[in-house]
Short mmCIF file of C-alpha atoms and ligand atoms in Angstrom, two decimals:
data_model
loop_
_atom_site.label_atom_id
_atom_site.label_comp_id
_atom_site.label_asym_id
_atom_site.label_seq_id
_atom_site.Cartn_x
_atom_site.Cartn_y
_atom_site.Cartn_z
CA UNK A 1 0.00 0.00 0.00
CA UNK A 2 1.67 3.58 -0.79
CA UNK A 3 2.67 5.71 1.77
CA UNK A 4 1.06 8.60 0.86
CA UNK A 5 -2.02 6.52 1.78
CA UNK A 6 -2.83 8.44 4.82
CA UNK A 7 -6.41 9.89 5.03
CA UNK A 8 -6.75 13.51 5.70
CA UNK A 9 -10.32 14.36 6.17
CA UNK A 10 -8.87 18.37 7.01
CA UNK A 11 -7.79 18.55 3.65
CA UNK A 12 -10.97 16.94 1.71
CA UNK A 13 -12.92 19.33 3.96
CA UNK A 14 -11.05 22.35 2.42
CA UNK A 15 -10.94 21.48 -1.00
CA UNK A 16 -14.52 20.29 -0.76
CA UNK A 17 -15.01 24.78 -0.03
CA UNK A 18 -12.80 24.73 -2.57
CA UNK A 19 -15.09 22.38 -4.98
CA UNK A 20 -18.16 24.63 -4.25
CA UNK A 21 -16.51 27.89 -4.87
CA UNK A 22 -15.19 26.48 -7.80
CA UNK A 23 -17.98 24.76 -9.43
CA UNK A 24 -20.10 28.10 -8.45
CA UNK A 25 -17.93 30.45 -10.45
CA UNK A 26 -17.53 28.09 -13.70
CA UNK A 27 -21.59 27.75 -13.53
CA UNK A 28 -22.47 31.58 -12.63
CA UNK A 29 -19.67 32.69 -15.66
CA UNK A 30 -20.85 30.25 -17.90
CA UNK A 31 -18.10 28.20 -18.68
CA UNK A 32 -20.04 25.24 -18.01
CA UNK A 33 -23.74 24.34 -17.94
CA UNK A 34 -23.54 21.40 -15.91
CA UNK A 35 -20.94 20.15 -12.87
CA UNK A 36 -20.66 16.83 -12.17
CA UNK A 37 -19.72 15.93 -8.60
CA UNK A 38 -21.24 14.22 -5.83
CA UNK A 39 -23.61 15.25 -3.22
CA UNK A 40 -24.65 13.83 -0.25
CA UNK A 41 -27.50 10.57 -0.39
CA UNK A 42 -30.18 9.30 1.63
CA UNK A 43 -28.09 7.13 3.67
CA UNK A 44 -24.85 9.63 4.18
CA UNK A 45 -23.14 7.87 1.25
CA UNK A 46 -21.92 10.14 -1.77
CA UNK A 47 -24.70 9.98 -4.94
CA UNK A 48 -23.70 11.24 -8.28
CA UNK A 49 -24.83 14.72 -8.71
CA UNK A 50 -25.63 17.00 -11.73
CA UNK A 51 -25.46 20.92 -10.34
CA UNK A 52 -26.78 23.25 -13.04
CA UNK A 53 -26.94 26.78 -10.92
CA UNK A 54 -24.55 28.22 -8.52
CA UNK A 55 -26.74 27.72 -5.40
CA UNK A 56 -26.84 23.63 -6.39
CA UNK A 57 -22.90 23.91 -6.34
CA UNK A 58 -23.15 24.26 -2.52
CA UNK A 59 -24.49 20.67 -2.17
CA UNK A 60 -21.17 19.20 -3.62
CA UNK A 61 -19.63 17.16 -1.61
CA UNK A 62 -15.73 15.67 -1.23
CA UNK A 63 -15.18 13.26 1.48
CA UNK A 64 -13.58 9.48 1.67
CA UNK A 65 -16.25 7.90 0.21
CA UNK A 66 -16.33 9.73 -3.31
CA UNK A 67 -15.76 6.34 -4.52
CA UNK A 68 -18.44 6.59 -7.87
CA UNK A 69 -16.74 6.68 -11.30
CA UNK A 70 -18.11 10.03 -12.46
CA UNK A 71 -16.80 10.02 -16.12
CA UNK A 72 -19.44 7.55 -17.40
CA UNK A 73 -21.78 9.57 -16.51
CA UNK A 74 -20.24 11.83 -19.35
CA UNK A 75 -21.73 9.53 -22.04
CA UNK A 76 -25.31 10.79 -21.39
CA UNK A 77 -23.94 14.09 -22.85
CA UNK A 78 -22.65 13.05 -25.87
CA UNK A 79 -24.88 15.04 -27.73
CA UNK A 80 -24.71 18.93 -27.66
CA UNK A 81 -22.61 21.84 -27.28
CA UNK A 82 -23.14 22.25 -23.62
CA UNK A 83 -19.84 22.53 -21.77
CA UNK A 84 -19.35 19.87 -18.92
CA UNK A 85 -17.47 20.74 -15.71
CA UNK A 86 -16.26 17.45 -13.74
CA UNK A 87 -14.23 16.96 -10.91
CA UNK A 88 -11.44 13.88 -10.40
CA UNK A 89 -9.37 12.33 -8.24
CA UNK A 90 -6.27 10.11 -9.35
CA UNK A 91 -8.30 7.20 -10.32
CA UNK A 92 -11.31 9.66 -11.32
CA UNK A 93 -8.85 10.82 -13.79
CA UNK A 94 -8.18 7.83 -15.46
CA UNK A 95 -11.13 7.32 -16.12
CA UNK A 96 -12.09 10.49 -17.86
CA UNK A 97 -8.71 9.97 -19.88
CA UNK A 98 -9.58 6.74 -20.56
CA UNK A 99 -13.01 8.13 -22.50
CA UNK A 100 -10.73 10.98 -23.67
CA UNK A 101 -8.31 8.55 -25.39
CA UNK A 102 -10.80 6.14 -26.69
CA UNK A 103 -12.14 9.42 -28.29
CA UNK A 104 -15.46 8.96 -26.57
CA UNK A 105 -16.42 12.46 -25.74
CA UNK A 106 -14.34 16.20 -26.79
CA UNK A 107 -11.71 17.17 -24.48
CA UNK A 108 -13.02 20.70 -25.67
CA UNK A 109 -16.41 20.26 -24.34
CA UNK A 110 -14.83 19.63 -20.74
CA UNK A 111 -13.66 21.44 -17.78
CA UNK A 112 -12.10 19.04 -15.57
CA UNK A 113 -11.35 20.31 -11.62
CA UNK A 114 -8.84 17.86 -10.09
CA UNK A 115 -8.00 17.25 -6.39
CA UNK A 116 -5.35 14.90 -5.55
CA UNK A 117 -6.18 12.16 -3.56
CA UNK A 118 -4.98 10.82 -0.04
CA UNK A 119 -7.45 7.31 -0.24
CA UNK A 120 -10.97 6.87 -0.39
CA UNK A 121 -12.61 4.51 1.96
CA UNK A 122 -14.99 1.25 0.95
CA UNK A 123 -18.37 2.94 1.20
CA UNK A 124 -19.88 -0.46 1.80
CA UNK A 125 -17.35 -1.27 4.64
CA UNK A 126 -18.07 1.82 6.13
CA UNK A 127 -21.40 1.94 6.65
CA UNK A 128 -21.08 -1.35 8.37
CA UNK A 129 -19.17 0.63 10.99
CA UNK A 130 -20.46 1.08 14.68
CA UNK A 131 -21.04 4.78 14.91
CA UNK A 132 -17.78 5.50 16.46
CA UNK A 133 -15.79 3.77 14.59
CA UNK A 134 -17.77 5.16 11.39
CA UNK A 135 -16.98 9.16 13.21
CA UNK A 136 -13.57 8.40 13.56
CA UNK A 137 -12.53 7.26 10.26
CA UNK A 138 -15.05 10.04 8.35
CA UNK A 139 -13.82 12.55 10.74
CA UNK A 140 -10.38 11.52 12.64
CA UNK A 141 -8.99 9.82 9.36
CA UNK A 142 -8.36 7.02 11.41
CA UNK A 143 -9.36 4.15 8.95
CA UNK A 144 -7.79 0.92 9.30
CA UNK A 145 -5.98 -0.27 5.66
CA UNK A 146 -9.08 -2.70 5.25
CA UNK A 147 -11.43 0.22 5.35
CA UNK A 148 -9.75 1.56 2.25
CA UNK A 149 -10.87 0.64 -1.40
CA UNK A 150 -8.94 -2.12 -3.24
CA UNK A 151 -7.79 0.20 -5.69
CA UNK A 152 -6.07 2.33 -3.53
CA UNK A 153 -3.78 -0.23 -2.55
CA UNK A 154 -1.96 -0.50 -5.95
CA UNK A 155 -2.54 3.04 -6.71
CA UNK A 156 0.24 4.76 -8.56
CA UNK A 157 -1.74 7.90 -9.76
CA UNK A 158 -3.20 9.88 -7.06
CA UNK A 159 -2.39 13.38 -8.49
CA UNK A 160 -5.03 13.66 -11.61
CA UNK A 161 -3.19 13.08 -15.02
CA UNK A 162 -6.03 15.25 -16.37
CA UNK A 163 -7.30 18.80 -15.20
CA UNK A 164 -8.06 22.57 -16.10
CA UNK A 165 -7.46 23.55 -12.58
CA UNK A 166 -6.21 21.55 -9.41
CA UNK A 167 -7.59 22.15 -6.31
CA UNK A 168 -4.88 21.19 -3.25
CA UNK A 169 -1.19 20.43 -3.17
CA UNK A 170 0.56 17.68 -5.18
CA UNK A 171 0.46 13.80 -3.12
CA UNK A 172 3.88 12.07 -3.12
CA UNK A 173 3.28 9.39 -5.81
CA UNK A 174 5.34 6.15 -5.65
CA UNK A 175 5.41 4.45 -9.08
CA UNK A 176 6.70 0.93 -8.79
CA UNK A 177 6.02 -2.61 -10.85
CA UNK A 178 2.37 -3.25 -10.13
CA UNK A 179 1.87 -6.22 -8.01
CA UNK A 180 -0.32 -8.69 -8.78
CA UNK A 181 -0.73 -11.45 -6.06
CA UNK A 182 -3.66 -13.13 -6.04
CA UNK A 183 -3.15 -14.04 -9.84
CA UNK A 184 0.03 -15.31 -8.95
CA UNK A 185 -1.48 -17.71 -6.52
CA UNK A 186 -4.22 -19.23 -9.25
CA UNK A 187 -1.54 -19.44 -11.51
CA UNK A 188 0.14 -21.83 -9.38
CA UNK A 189 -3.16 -24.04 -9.39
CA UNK A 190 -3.49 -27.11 -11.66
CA UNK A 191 -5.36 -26.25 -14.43
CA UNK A 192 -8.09 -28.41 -13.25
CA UNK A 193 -7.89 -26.16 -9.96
CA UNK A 194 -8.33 -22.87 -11.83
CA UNK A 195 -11.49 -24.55 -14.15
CA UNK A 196 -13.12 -25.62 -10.99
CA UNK A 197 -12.33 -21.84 -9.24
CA UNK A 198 -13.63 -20.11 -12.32
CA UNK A 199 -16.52 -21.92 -12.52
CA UNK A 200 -17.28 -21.18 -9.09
CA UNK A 201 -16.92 -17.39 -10.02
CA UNK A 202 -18.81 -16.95 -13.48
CA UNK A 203 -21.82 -19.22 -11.13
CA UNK A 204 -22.87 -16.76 -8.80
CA UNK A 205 -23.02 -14.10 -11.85
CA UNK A 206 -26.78 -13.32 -12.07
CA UNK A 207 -25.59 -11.17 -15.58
CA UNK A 208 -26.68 -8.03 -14.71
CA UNK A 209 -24.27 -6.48 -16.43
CA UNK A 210 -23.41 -3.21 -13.38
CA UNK A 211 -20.08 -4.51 -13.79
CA UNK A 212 -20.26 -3.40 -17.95
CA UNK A 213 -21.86 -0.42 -17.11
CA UNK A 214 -20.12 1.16 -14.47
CA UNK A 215 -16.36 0.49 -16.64
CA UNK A 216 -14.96 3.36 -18.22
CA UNK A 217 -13.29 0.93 -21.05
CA UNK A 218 -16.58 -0.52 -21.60
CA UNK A 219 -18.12 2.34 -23.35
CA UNK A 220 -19.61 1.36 -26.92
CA UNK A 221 -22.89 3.02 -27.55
CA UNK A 222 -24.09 -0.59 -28.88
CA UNK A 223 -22.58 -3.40 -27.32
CA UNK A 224 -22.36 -6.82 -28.69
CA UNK A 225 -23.54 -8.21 -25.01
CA UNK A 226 -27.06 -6.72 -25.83
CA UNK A 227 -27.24 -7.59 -29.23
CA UNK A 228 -30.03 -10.43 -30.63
CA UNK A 229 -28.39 -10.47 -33.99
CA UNK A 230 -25.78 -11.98 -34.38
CA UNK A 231 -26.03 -13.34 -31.00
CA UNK A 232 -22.80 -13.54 -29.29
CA UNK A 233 -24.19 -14.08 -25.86
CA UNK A 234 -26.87 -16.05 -25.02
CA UNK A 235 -29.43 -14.53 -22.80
CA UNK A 236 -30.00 -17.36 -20.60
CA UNK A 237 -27.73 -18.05 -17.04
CA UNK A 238 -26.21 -21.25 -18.08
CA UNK A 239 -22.49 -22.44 -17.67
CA UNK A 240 -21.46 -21.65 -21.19
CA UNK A 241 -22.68 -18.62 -21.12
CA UNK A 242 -21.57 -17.14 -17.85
CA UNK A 243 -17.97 -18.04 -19.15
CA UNK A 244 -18.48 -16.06 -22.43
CA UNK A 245 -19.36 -13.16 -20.63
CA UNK A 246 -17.11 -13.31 -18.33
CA UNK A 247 -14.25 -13.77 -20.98
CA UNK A 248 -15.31 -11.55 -23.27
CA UNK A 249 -15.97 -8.53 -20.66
CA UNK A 250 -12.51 -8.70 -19.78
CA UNK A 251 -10.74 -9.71 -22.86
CA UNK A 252 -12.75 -6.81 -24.69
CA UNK A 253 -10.75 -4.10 -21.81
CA UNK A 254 -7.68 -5.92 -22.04
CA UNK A 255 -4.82 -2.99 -22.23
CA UNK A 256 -8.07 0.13 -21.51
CA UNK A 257 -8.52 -1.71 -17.95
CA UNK A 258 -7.66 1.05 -15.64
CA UNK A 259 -7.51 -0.94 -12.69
CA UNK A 260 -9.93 0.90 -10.93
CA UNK A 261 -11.80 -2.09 -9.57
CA UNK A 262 -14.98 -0.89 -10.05
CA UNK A 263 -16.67 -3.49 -11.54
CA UNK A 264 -15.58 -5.72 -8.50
CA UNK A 265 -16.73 -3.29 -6.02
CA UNK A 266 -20.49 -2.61 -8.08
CA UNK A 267 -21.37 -6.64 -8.10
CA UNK A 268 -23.35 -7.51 -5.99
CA UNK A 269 -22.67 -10.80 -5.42
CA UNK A 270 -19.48 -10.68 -4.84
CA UNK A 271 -17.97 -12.03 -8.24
CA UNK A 272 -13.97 -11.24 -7.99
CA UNK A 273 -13.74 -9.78 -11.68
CA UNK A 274 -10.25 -8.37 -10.72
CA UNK A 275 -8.85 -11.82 -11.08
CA UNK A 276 -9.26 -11.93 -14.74
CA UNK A 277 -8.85 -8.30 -15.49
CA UNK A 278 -5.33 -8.35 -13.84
CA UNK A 279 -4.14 -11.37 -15.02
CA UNK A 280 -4.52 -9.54 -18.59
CA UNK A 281 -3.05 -6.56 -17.38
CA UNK A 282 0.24 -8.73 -15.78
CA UNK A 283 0.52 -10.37 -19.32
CA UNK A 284 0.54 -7.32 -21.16
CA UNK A 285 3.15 -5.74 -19.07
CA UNK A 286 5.14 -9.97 -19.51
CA UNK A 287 4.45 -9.81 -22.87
CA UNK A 288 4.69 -6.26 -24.51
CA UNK A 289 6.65 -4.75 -21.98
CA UNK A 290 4.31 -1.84 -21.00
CA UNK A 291 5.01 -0.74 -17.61
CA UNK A 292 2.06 1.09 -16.24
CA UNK A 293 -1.08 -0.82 -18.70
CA UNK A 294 -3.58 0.62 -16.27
CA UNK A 295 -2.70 4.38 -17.41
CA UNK A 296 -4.16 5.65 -20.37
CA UNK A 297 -1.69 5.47 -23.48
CA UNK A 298 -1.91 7.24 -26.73
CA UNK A 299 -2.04 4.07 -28.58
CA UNK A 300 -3.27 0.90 -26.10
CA UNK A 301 -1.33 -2.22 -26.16
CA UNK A 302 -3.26 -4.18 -28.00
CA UNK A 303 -3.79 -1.49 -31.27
CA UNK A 304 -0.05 -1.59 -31.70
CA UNK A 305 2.45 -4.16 -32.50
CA UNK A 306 6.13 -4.62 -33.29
CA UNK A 307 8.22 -6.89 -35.80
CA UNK A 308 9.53 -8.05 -32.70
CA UNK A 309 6.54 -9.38 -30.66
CA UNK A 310 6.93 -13.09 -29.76
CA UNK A 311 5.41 -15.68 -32.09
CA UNK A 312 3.55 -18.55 -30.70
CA UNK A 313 4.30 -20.43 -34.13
CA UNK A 314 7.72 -20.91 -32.63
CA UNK A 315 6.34 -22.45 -29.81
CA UNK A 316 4.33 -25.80 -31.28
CA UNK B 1 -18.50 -33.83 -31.77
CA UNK B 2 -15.90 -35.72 -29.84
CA UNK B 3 -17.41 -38.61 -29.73
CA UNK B 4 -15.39 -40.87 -32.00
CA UNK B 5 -11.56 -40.98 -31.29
CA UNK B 6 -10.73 -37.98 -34.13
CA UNK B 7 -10.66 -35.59 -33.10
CA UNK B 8 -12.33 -32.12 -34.53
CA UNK B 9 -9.99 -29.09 -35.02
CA UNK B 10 -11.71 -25.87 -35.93
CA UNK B 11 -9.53 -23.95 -38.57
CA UNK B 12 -9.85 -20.17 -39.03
CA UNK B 13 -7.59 -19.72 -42.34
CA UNK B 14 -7.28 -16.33 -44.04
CA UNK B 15 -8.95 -16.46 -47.17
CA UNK B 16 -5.67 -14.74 -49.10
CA UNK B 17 -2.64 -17.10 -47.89
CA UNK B 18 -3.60 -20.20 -45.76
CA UNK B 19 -6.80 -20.79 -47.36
CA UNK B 20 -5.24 -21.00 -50.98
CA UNK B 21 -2.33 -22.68 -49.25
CA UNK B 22 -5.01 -25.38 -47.88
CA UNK B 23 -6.32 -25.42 -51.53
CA UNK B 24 -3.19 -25.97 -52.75
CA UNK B 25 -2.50 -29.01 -50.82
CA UNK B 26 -5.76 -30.38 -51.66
CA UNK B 27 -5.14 -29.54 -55.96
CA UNK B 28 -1.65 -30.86 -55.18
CA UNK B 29 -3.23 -34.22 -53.70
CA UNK B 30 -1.19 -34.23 -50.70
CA UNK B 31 -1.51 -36.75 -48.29
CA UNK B 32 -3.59 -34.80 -45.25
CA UNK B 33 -5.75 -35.79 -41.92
CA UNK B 34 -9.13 -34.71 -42.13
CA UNK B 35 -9.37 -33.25 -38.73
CA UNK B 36 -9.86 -29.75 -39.93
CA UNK B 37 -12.86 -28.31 -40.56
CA UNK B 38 -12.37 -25.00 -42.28
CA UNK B 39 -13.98 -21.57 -41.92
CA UNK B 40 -12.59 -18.85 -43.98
CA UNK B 41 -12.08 -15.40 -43.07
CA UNK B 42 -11.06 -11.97 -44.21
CA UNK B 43 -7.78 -11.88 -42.37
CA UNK B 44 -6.42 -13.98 -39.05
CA UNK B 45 -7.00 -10.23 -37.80
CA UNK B 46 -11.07 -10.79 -37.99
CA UNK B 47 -10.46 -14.17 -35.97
CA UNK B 48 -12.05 -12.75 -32.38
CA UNK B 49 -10.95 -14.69 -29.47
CA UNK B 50 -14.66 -15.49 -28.54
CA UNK B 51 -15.07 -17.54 -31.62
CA UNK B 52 -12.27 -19.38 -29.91
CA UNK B 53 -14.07 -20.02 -27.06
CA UNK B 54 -17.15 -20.92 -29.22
CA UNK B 55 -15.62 -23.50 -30.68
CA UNK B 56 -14.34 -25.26 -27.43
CA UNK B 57 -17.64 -25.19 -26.23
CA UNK B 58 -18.95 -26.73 -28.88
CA UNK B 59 -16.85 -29.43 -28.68
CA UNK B 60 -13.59 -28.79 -31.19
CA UNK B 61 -11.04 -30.66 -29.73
CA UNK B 62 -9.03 -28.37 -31.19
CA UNK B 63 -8.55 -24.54 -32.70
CA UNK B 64 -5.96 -23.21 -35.06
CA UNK B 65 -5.45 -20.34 -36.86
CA UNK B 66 -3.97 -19.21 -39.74
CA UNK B 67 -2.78 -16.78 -41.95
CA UNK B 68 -0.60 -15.00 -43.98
CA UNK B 69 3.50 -14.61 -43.04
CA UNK B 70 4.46 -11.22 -40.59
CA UNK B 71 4.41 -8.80 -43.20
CA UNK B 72 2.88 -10.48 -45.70
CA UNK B 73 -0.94 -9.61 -45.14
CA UNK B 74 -3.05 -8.58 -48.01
CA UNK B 75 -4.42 -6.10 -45.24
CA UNK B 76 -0.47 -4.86 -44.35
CA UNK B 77 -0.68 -5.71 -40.91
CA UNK B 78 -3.86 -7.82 -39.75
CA UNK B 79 -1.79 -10.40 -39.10
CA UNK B 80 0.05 -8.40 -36.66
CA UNK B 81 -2.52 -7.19 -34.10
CA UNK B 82 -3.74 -10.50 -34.32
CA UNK B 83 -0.09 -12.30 -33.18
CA UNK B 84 -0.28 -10.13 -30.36
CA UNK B 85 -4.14 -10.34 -29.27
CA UNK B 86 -3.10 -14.38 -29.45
CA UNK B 87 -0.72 -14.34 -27.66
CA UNK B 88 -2.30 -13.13 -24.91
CA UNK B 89 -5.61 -15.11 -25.67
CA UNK B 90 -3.40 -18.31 -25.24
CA UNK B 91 -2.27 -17.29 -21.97
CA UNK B 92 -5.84 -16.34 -20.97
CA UNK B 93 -7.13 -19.60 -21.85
CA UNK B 94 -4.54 -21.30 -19.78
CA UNK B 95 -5.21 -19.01 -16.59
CA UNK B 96 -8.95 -20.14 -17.26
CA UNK B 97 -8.31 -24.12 -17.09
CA UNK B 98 -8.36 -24.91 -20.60
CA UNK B 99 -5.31 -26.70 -21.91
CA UNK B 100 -3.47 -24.39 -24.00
CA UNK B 101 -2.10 -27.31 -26.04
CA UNK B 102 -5.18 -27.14 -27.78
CA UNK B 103 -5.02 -23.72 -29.74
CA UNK B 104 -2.17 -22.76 -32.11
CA UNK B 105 -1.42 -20.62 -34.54
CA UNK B 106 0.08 -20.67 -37.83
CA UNK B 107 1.98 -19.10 -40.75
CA UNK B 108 0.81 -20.18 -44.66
CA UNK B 109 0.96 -18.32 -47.40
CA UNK B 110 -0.49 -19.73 -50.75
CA UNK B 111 2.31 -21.69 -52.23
CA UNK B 112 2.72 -23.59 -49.14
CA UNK B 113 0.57 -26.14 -49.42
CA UNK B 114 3.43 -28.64 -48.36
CA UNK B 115 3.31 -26.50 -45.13
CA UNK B 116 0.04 -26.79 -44.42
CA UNK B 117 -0.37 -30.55 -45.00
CA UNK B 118 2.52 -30.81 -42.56
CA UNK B 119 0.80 -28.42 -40.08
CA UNK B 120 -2.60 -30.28 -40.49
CA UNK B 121 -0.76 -33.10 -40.13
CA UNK B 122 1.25 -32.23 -36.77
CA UNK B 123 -1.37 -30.42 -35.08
CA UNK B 124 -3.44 -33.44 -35.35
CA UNK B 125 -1.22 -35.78 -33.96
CA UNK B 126 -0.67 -33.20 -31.40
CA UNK B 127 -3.96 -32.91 -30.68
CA UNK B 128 -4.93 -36.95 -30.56
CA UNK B 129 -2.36 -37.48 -28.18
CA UNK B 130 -4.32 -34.80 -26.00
CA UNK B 131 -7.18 -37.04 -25.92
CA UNK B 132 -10.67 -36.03 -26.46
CA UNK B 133 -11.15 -31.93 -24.93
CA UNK B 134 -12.80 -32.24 -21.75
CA UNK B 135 -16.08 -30.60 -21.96
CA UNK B 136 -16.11 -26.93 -21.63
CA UNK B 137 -19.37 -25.89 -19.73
CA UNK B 138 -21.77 -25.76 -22.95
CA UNK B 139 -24.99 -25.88 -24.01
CA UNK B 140 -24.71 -28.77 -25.79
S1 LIG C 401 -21.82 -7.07 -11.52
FE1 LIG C 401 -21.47 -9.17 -10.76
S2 LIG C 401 -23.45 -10.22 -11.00
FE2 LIG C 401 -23.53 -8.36 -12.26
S3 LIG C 401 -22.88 -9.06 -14.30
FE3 LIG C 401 -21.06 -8.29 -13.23
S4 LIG C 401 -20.14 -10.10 -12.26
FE4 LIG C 401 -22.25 -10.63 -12.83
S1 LIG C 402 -11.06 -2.28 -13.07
FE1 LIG C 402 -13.01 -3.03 -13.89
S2 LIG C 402 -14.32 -1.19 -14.05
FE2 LIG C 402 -12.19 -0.48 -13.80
S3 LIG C 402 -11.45 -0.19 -15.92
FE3 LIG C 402 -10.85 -2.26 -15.30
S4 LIG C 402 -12.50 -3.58 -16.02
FE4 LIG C 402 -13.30 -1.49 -16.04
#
């Protein structure tokens, strides 16, 4: 876990002011028609938010558990002129440059406010706090490393890669080899092992597809899951099909996969997607050499080749 | 499929090189197992890796495919993305529990029908000694 992983609920306090005043003055000068932030939910828990006037801008909130993947939301505004302000974290960033380099919506239409990150917590874990506990984490930043979210455990980003205007110093970032050790330890399995573990994990899928939705590499406008004809996915939950959908969700972001973990903290059962997606991701860094696959390149791994890329002819 | 003790390999061949190489072989009268059943396309760049998985489930004992020599595509450099996105399919198959042995991929351009019999005739052998492909959860 990096070391810069200490939560500082002072500092998300100020540049949550900092977020209002902010988002206030782009909307009241025009510069954007919409914000998208976060504001606070029925149940205490951070709920995507859409501020359109200056006095909405004063619900925005930034605390630990902005853990929602705002950027997708950017596909319902595809269409228009309308100028889109958005704020980001590290990971948030990604995201949104993710979109950006997939070409899914203008850099031009966008004003992007950045705040480097110190952690976000699990929103889930936290509301199964006792009240104290739940204070003192939200409030005293004292938050045990389980309370945090997977992702921030690998994190390597936490200043945004992509932003008009950032709100809050610089974080320390520590950029080292990603680790991936739980796909080490399946890898050691037989192969009859990892069958009978992945068929474990595609069976509890009830295919309701939050884990496409919420993905900021999964952003088609049509996507080949839905479609009747051709069918490439059956509609009903049986074996074969659980594995198709499964494979082809995460073969289809191999090299995009931002490693944000999303999709494994949206299902709802529990399904451990990150197993496939960073098994891909540890290839890819094996087998291309790309250092960092989880940040946004120019080109992504797999729409780009060399003469000098291994050949599995050799290898029969 | 795998019923009897041949077994099935599904071939994608590119219809510019390894399919006129497999045509070759046949107007040459070469000597060939008839393990592969063929299904042309464009380029081995059009191959997806979830028609790969389709045809496991459906019981091929076996998937190859080919196409046209590193720099040699009629589409410049199909053949290249799809080395790569292979490459990492194979391993991906493997993490998932099902035997890598049993998807290759090949090289043929159109005046190699020799080649080809000799792959057809490799893989196959390959592939028998594999036994039958234990049954990838399927509707069938
Ligand atoms: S979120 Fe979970 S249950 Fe839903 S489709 Fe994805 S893996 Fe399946
Ligand atoms: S971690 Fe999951 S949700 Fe995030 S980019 Fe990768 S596949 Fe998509």
């Amino acid at each position: 876990m990096p070391k810069s992983l200490a939560l500082d609920p002072k500092k998300m306090k100020e540049a949550e002011a900092a977020l209002r005043t902010q988002a206030a003055k782009l909307l009241s000068e025009g510069t954007v028609t919409v914000f998208l932030g976060h504001e606070e939910g029925w149940d205490g828990l951070p709920v995507p938010f859409f501020a359109t006037t200056p006095e909405e801008a004063k619900r925005l909130v930034w605390n630990p558990l902005v853990a929602f993947n705002l950027a997708k939301y950017l596909l319902d505004r595809l269409t228009g002129e309308e100028k889109v302000g958005i704020v980001v974290n590290g990971c948030g960033s990604l995201a949104l440059d993710r979109l950006l380099k997939d070409r899914r919506f203008p850099r031009e239409r966008l004003f992007v406010v950045g705040i480097p990150c110190t952690g976000l917590l699990d929103p889930d874990k936290v509301l199964a706090l006792p009240d104290e506990a739940r204070q003192a984490a939200l409030e005293g930043g004292k938050a045990e490393p389980g309370l945090f979210l997977k992702r921030c455990g690998w994190c390597d980003a936490p200043n945004p890669v992509v932003a008009d205007v950032v709100l809050g110093e610089k974080v320390p970032e520590e950029a080292g080899p990603q680790q991936y050790p739980r796909v080490e330890e399946i890898e050691k399995m037989s192969p009859a092992e990892r069958a009978a573990h992945f068929k474990t994990l595609y069976e509890k899928c009830i295919r309701c597809f939050a884990c496409r939705n919420v993905c900021p590499a999964c952003s088609c406008r049509e996507c080949s899951l839905d479609q009747w004809e051709p069918l490439w996915l059956g509609k009903a939950t049986v074996p074969s099909e659980q594995l198709m959908y499964h494979f082809i969700r995460a073969f289809d972001v191999a090299g995009r996969c931002i490693r944000c973990g999303e999709c494994e903290r949206v299902c709802s059962v529990g399904v451990p997607l990150m197993e496939l997606n960073d098994k891909l991701m540890k290839d890819i860094t094996e087998l291309f050499g790309v250092q960092r696959p989880h940040v946004p390149a120019d080109v992504e791994p797999l729409g780009q080749w060399t003469e000098g890329d291994a050949d599995l002819e050799a290898a029969h | 499929m795998a019923t009897s003790q041949e077994p099935v390999i599904v071939g994608f061949l590119c219809n510019w090189c390894s399919y006129a190489g497999a045509d070759s072989a046949g107007t040459g009268r070469m000597v060939q197992p008839t393990n592969v059943r063929i299904i042309r396309v464009p380029c081995s760049g059009r191959v997806n890796p979830r028609f790969i998985l389709r045809a496991f489930q459906r019981g091929a004992d076996g998937v190859l495919v080919s196409g046209c020599h590193p720099n040699d595509c009629h589409y410049s450099t199909g053949n290249f993305f799809a080395r790569r996105r292979l490459l990492l399919l194979k391993r991906y198959l493997e993490y998932l529990g099902i035997e890598p042995a049993r998807f290759e991929t090949h090289w043929v351009s159109a005046s190699e029908g020799q080649k080809w019999a000799e792959v057809v005739r490799s893989m196959a052998e390959r592939v028998k000694a594999l036994g039958p492909s234990p049954k990838l959860p399927s509707l069938l």
